[in-house]
XYZ file of C-alpha atoms in Angstrom:
542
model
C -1.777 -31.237 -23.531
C 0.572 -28.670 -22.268
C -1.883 -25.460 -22.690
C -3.514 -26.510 -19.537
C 0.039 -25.896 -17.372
C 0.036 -22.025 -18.738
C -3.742 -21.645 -18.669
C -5.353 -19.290 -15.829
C -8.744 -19.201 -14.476
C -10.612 -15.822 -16.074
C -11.922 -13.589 -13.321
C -14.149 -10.001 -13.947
C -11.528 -8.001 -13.992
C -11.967 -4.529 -12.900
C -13.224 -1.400 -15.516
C -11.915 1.995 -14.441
C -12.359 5.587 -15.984
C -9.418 6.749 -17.430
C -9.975 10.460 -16.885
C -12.153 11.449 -13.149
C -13.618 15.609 -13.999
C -13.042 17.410 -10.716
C -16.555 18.693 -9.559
C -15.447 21.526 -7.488
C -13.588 24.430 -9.504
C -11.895 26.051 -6.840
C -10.822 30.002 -6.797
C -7.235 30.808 -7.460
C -7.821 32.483 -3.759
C -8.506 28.629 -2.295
C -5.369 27.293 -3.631
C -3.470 29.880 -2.697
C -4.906 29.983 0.627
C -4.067 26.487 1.242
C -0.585 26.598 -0.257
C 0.186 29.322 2.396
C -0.953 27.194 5.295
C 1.013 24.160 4.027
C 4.307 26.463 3.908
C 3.647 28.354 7.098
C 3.447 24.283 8.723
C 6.527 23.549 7.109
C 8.091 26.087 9.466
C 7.513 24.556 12.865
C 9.242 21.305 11.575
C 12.367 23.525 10.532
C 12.785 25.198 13.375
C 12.608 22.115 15.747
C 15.049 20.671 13.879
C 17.646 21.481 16.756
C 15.945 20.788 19.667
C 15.492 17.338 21.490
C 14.317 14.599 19.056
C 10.774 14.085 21.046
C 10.024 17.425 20.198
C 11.366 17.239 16.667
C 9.130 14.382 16.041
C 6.505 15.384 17.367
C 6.129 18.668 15.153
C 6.952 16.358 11.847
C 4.006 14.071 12.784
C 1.444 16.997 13.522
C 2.889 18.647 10.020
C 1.630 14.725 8.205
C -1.144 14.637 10.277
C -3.098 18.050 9.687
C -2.461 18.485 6.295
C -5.140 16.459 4.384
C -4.793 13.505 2.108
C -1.923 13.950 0.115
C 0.019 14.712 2.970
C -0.544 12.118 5.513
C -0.106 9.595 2.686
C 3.083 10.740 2.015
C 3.609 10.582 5.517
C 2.517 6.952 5.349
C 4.790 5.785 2.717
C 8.212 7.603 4.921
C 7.423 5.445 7.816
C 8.361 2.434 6.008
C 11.795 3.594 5.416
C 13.756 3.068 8.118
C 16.844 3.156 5.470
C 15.902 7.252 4.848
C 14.633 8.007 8.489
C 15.925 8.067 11.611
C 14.409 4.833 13.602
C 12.779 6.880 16.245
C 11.023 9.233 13.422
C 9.307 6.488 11.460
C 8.041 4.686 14.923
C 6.214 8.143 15.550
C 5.123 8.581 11.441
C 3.855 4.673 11.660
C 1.023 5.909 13.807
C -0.259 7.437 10.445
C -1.077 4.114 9.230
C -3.652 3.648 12.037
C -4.046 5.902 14.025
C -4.392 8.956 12.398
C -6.713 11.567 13.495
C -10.370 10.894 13.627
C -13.454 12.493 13.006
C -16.844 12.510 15.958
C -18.890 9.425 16.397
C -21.950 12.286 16.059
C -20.367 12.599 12.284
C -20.391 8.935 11.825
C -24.007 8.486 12.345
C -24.850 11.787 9.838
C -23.005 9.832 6.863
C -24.237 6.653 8.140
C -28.294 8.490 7.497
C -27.094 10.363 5.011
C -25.845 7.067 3.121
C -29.631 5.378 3.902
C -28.681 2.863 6.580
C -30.980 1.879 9.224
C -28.965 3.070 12.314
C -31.151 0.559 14.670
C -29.632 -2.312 13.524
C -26.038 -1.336 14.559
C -24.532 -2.227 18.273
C -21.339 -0.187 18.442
C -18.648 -2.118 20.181
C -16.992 1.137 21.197
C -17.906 4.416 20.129
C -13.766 5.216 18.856
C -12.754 3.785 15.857
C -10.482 0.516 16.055
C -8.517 2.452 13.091
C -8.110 5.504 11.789
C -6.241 6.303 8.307
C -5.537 9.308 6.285
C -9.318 8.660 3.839
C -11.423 7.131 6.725
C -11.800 5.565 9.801
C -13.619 1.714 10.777
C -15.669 0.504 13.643
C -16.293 -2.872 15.445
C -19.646 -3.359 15.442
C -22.459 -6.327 15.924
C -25.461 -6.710 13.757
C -29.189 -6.667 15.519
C -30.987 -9.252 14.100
C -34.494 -7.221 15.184
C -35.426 -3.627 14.605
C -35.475 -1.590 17.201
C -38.504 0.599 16.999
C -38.398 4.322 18.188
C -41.462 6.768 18.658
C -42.304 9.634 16.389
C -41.040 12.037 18.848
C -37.444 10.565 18.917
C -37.773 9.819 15.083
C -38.167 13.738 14.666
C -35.743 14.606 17.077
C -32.730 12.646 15.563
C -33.875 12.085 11.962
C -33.518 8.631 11.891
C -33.428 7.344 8.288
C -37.790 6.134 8.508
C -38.366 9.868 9.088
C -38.452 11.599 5.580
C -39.934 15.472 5.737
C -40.609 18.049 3.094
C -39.168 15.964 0.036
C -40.639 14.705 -2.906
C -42.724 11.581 -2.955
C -40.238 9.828 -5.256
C -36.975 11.031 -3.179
C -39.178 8.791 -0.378
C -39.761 5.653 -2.167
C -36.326 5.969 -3.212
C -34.875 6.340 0.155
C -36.897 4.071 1.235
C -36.246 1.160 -0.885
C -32.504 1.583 -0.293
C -32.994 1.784 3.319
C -34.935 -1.478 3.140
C -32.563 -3.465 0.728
C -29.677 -2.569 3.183
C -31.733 -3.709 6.090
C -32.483 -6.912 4.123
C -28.916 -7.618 3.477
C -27.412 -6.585 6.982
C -30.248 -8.837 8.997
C -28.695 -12.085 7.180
C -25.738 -11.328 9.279
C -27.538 -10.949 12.498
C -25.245 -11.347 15.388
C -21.835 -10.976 13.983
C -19.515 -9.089 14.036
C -18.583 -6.754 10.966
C -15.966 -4.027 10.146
C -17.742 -0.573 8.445
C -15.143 1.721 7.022
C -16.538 5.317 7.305
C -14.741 8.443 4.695
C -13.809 11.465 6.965
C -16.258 14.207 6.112
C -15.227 17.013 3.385
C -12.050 14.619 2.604
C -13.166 14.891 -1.241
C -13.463 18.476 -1.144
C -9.453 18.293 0.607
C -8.541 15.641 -2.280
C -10.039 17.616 -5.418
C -8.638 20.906 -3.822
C -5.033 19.469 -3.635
C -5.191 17.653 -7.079
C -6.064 21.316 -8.603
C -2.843 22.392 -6.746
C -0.793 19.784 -8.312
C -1.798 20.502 -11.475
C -1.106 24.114 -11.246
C 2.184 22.979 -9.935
C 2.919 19.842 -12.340
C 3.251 23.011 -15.303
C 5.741 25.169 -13.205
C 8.055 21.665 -12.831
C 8.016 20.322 -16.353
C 9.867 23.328 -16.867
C 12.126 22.464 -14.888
C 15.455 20.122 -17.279
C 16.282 18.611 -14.334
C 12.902 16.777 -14.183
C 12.248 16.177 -17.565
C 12.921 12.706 -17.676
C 9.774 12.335 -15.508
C 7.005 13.567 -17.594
C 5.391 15.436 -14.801
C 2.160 16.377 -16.162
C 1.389 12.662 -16.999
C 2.975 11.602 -13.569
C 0.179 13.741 -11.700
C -2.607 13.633 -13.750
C -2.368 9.265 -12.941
C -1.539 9.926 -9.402
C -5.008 12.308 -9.370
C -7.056 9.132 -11.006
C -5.519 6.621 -8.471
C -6.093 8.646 -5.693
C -9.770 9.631 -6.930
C -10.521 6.049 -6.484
C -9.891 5.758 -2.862
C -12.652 8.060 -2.275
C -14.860 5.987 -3.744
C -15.384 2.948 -1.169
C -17.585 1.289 -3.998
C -14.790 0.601 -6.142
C -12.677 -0.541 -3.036
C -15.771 -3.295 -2.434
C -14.939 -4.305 -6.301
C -11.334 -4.680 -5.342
C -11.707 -6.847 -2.489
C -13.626 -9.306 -4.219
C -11.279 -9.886 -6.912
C -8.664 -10.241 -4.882
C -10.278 -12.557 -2.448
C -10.926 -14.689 -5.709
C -7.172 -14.752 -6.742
C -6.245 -15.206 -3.782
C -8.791 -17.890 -2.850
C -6.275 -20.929 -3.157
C -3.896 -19.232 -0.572
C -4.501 -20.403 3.123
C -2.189 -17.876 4.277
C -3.746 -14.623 2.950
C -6.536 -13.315 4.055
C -9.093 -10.490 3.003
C -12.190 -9.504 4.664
C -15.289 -10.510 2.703
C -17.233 -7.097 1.537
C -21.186 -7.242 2.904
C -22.244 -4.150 1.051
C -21.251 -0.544 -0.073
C -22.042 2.922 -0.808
C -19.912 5.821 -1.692
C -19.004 6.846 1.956
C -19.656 3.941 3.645
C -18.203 0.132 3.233
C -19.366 -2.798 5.696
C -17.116 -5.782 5.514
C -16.035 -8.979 7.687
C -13.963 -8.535 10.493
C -10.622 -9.588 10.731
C -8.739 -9.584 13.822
C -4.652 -9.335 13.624
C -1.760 -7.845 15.036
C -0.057 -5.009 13.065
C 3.237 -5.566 12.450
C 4.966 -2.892 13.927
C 3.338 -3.950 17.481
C 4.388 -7.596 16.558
C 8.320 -7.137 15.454
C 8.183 -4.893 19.421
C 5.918 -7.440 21.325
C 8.950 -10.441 20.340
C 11.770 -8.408 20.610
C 10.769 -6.761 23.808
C 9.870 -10.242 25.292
C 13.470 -11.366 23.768
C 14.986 -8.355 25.711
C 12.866 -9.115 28.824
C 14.393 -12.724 29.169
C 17.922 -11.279 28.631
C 17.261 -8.616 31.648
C 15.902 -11.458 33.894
C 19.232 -14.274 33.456
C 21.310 -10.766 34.247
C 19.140 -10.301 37.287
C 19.404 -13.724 38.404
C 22.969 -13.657 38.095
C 22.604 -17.146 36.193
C 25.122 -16.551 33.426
C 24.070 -18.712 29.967
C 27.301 -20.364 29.293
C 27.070 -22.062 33.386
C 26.480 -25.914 31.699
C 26.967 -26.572 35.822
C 23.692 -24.893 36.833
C 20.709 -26.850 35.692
C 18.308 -23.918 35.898
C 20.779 -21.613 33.678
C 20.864 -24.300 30.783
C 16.702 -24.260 30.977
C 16.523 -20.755 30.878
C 19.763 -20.860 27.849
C 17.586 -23.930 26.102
C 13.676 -21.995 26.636
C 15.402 -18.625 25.824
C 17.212 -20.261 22.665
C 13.855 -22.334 21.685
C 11.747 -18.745 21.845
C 14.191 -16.678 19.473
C 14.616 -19.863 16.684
C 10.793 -20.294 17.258
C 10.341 -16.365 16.159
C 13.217 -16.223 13.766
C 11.404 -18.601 12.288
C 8.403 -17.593 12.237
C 9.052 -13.788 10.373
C 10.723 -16.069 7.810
C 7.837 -17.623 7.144
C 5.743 -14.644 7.034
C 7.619 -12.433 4.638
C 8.301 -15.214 2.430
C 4.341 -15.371 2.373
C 4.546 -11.395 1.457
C 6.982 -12.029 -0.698
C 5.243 -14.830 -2.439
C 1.543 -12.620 -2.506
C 3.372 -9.263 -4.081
C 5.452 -11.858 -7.171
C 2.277 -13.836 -7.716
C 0.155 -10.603 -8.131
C 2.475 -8.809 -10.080
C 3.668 -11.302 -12.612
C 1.177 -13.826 -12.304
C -2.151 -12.282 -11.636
C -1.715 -8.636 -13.113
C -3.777 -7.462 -10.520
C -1.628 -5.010 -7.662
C -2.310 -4.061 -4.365
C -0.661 -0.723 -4.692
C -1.063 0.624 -0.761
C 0.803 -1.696 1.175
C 2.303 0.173 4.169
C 2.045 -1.613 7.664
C -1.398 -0.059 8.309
C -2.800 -2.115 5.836
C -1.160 -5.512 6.952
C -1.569 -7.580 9.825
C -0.869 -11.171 11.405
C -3.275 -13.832 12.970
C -2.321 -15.857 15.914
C -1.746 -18.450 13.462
C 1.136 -16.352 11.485
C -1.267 -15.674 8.372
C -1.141 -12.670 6.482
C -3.724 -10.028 7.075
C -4.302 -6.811 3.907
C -6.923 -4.525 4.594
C -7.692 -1.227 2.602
C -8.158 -2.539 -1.310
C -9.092 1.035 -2.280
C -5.537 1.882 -4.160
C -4.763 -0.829 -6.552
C -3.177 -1.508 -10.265
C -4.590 -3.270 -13.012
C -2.694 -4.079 -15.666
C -3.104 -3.699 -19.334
C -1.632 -6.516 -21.572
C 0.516 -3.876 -23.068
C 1.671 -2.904 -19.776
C 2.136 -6.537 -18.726
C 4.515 -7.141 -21.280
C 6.215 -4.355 -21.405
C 7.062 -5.196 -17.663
C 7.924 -8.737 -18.432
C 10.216 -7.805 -21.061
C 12.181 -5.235 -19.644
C 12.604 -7.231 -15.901
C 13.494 -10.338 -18.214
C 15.877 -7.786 -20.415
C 17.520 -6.599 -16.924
C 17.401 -9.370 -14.303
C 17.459 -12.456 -16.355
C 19.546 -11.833 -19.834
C 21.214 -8.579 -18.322
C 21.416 -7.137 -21.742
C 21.603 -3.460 -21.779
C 21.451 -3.043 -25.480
C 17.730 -4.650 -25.125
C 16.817 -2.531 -22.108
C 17.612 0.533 -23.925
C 15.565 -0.083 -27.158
C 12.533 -1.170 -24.902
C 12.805 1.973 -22.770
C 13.019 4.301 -26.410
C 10.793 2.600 -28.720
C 7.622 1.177 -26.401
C 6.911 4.996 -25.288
C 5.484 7.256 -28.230
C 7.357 10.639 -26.857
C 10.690 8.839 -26.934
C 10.749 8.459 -30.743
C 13.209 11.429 -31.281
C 15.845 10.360 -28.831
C 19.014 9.695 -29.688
C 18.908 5.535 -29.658
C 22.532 4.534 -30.384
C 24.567 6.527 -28.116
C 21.745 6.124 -25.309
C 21.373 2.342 -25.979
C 25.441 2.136 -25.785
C 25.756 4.206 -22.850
C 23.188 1.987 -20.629
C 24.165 -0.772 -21.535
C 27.589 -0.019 -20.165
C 25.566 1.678 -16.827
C 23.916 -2.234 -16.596
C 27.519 -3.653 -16.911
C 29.099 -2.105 -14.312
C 26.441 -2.493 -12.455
C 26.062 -6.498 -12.093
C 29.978 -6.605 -11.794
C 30.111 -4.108 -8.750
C 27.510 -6.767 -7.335
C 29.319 -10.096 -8.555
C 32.483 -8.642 -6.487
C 30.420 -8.377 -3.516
C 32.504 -11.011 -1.027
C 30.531 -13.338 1.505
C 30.959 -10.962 4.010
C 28.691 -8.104 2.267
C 25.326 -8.009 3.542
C 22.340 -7.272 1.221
C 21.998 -3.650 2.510
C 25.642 -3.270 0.662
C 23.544 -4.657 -2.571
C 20.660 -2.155 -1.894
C 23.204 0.505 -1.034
C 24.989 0.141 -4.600
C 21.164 -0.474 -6.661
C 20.346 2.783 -4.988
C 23.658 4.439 -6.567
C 23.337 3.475 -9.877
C 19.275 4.215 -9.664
C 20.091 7.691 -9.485
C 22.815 7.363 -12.006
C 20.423 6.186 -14.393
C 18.353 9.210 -13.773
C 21.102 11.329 -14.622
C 21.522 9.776 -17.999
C 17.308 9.725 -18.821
C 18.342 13.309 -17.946
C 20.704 13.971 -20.515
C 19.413 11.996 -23.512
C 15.651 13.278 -22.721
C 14.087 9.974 -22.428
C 10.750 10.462 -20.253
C 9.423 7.421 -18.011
C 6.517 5.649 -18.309
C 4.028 6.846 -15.584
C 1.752 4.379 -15.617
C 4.292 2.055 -13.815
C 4.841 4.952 -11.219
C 2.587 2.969 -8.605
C 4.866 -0.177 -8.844
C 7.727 1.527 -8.052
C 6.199 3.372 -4.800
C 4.117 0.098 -3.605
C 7.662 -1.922 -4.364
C 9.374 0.539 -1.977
C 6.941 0.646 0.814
C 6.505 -3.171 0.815
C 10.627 -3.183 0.901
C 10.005 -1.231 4.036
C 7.304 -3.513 5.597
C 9.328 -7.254 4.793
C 12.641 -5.131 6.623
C 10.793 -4.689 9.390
C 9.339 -8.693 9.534
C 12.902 -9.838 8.860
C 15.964 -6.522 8.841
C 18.290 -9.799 7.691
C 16.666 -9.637 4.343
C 17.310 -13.424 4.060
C 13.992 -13.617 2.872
C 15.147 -12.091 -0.774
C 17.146 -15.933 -0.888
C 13.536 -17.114 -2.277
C 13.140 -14.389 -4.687
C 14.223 -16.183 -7.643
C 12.278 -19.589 -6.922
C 9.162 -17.300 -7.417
C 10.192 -15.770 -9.903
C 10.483 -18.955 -11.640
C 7.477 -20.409 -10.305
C 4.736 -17.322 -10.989
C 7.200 -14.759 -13.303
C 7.157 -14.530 -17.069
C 8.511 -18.757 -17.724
C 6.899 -18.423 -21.066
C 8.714 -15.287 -21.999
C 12.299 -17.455 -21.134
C 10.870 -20.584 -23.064
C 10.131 -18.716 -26.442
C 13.577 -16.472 -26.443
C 15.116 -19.409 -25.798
C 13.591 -21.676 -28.602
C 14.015 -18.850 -30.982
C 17.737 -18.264 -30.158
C 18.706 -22.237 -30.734
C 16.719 -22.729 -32.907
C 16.432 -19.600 -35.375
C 19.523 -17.476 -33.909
C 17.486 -14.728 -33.789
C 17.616 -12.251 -30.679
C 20.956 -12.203 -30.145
């Protein structure tokens, strides 16, 4: 009777390779090569440190923007903390997220041939990309419902995709047949208007090139007793096979489609529906929204528009006497509720997407930065970019249920330390007692310092202290050797950068006042209802 409340529908959950082989061996030349042009880019950013903050910015943004992959994400992921960065600084790095630099239209119709689609039945809405990130670029365009038909001279000339010289008879019917299934599928959707998402050229030569470099590099830090704690050669060898995947638009078509089936019940989330896919190129539905960024300005410059016209006016808001001064107070009033309202709603919508997927659904969207999210007219939720996300394992699952349960719920840091020693196989010879002893007491002092937070401490206080005592339990992994799991290492980063994005919906942070309703409603309930039948009823667990 009751299984049916805890039941949940099965989807095809995504297979990935554990372990992606690097194609290209690159030279010991290449690698150093391109670690001397990173550190000779580095300089211009140091040395600009002093002068006015436009040009200071300006040379950080061109040092994340010309750098490759690994860079500019990095790049991407700073702009969401406003908390680190100077205000002015992440405005310029937030252009990263969609407007990075883009490669020639003459490029995007080589891997478009290259990739064996028929170039005819693409109308171009503008020959610039609507968006540009730091793996590819996407373009408006409208589907021809009928063939245009060229002559053999301008076939030659431009080596349209029908045109197939000096190759082998079964590299034709190959190319030929994929030309014609693509056709097939792309004339159902004759007349509307799609999305195609286009990887820059050589950007998996860049990516392979600078996960050889961190390789190298990973063995020079684990050296390192400082960093122990953070198992660097596993931390980089799974941040080389999550950021392998991106590169692979085939996998991000995968993605999208089970995520548009999780999130199928939710009217305000919505993901572009994936048409079809090769490695380099991904056609999808189009999805028109408002980034954020441009939003949070757009409202608060309109806001700031309305103050600057009362002051004009010389119509002061407290005049009750003056009837047009109490319509401007009232429409004025009515506009900032209406928007204050309004961001509520929409990061408790974010909020509610990032609980459900990570406790609920297993399934993470793991590159949330405010590139990848926008808003309708209709304040729904907008995620583009699927090609960075986190499955996970039932071992990882609850191994994150119980230690968040361990922490947050029963705030027992005799639990937390046994979980953190004996679920991780390189832990075994740590020293469990005094480690166990010595965070639980961190955990203590933690939750009182927050208890004694008075009503007139804002939540940045609370983040301000959880950041303290983050890098005090560092220091103690440090001393007692106790490495960290990396395969939780995306979590962290996506929870940071989405920390970023629902600050800049709502900088109150009054959204966080619905965090434990979700919890309850899509975290780990049957976790809490078996500890707590075992501990009346057996004692056990205590």
């Amino acid at each position: 009777m009751f299984t049916s409340i805890f039941s949940r529908e099965p989807y095809n959950r995504p297979k990935y390779r554990y372990r992606y082989h690097s194609p290209y061996k690159f030279p010991i030349s290449d690698q150093l090569y391109r670690l001397c042009r990173l550190s000779c880019s580095i300089i211009p950013p140091i040395l600009a440190y002093p002068f006015p903050s436009e040009i200071y910015y300006k040379t950080v943004y061109s040092f994340f923007a010309n750098n490759g992959y690994v860079v500019m994400k990095l790049g991407q992921w700073l702009a969401t903390r406003t908390d680190l960065l100077s205000i002015g600084l992440c405005k310029v790095l937030s252009t990263l997220h969609n407007e990075a630099p883009a490669h020639p239209f003459v490029d995007t119709l080589e891997i478009l041939r290259n990739e064996m689609y028929d170039i005819s039945l693409f109308h171009f809405v503008t020959h610039k990309p609507i968006g540009s990130g730091s793996v590819a670029q996407v373009y408006k365009v409208i589907i021809n419902d009928e063939i245009r038909t060229f002559s053999f001279f301008w076939k030659h000339l431009f080596n349209f995709p029908q045109n197939f010289f000096l190759t082998d008879s079964r590299q034709i019917d190959t190319k030929l047949d994929r030309t014609k299934n693509s056709r097939e599928i792309l004339r159902k959707h004759g007349h509307k208007t799609l999305a195609i998402k286009i990887i820059h050229p050589n950007t998996t030569k860049d990516v392979y090139l600078d996960c050889q470099i961190l390789t190298n590099a990973a063995k020079v830090l684990s050296v390192i007793p400082a960093l122990s704690c953070l198992n660097i050669n596993e931390q980089i060898l799974h941040f080389q096979n999550e950021i392998l995947k991106q590169i692979d638009l085939t996998g991000e078509e995968r993605n999208m489609k089970v995520m548009r089936h999780l999130t199928r019940y939710d009217k305000n989330i919505l993901i572009a529906e994936p048409i079809m896919a090769t490695k380099n190129v991904l056609i999808m539905e189009y999805l028109e929204g408002e980034s954020i960024v441009s939003r949070s300005g757009r409202m608060s410059n309109q806001i700031d528009n309305n103050r600057t016209n009362n002051e004009k006016t010389g119509l002061p808001l407290h005049d009750t006497k003056n009837e047009s001064s109490k319509e401007f107070s009232k429409n004025k009033n009515m506009n900032f509720g209406l928007f204050k309202k309004q961001n509520h709603s929409l990061s408790v919508t974010a909020l509610t997407f990032f609980v459900k997927s990570l406790f609920y659904n297993e399934f993470i969207h793991t590159d949330l930065h405010p590139g990848n999210v926008s808003v309708t007219k209709s304040n729904k939720l907008i995620l583009y970019d699927f090609g960075l996300t986190k499955f996970l394992s039932h071992a990882e699952h609850r191994n994150l249920i119980d230690l968040f349960c361990s922490l947050f719920i029963e705030k027992n840091g005799l639990i937390v330390g046994d979980l953190l020693v004996e679920r991780l196989a390189c832990n075994k010879n740590v020293d469990k007692k005094k480690f166990r002893g010595e965070i639980n007491e961190l955990i203590n002092h933690y939750f009182k310092q927050v208890l004694r937070m008075n009503g007139n401490s804002t939540r940045n206080d609370a983040y301000m202290i959880t950041k303290e005592y983050g890098f005090k339990a560092i220091r103690l992994f440090n001393k007692y050797n106790v490495k960290i799991d990396y395969k939780y290492n995306q979590l962290f980063v996506t929870a940071f950068c989405f920390d970023g994005i629902l600050r800049q919906i709502q900088p109150d942070c009054t959204f966080y006042g619905e965090l434990d309703q979700l919890i309850w409603k899509f975290g780990p309930t049957l976790y809490l209802l078996k500890q707590h039948m075992v501990r009346k009823l057996f004692g056990l667990g205590k």
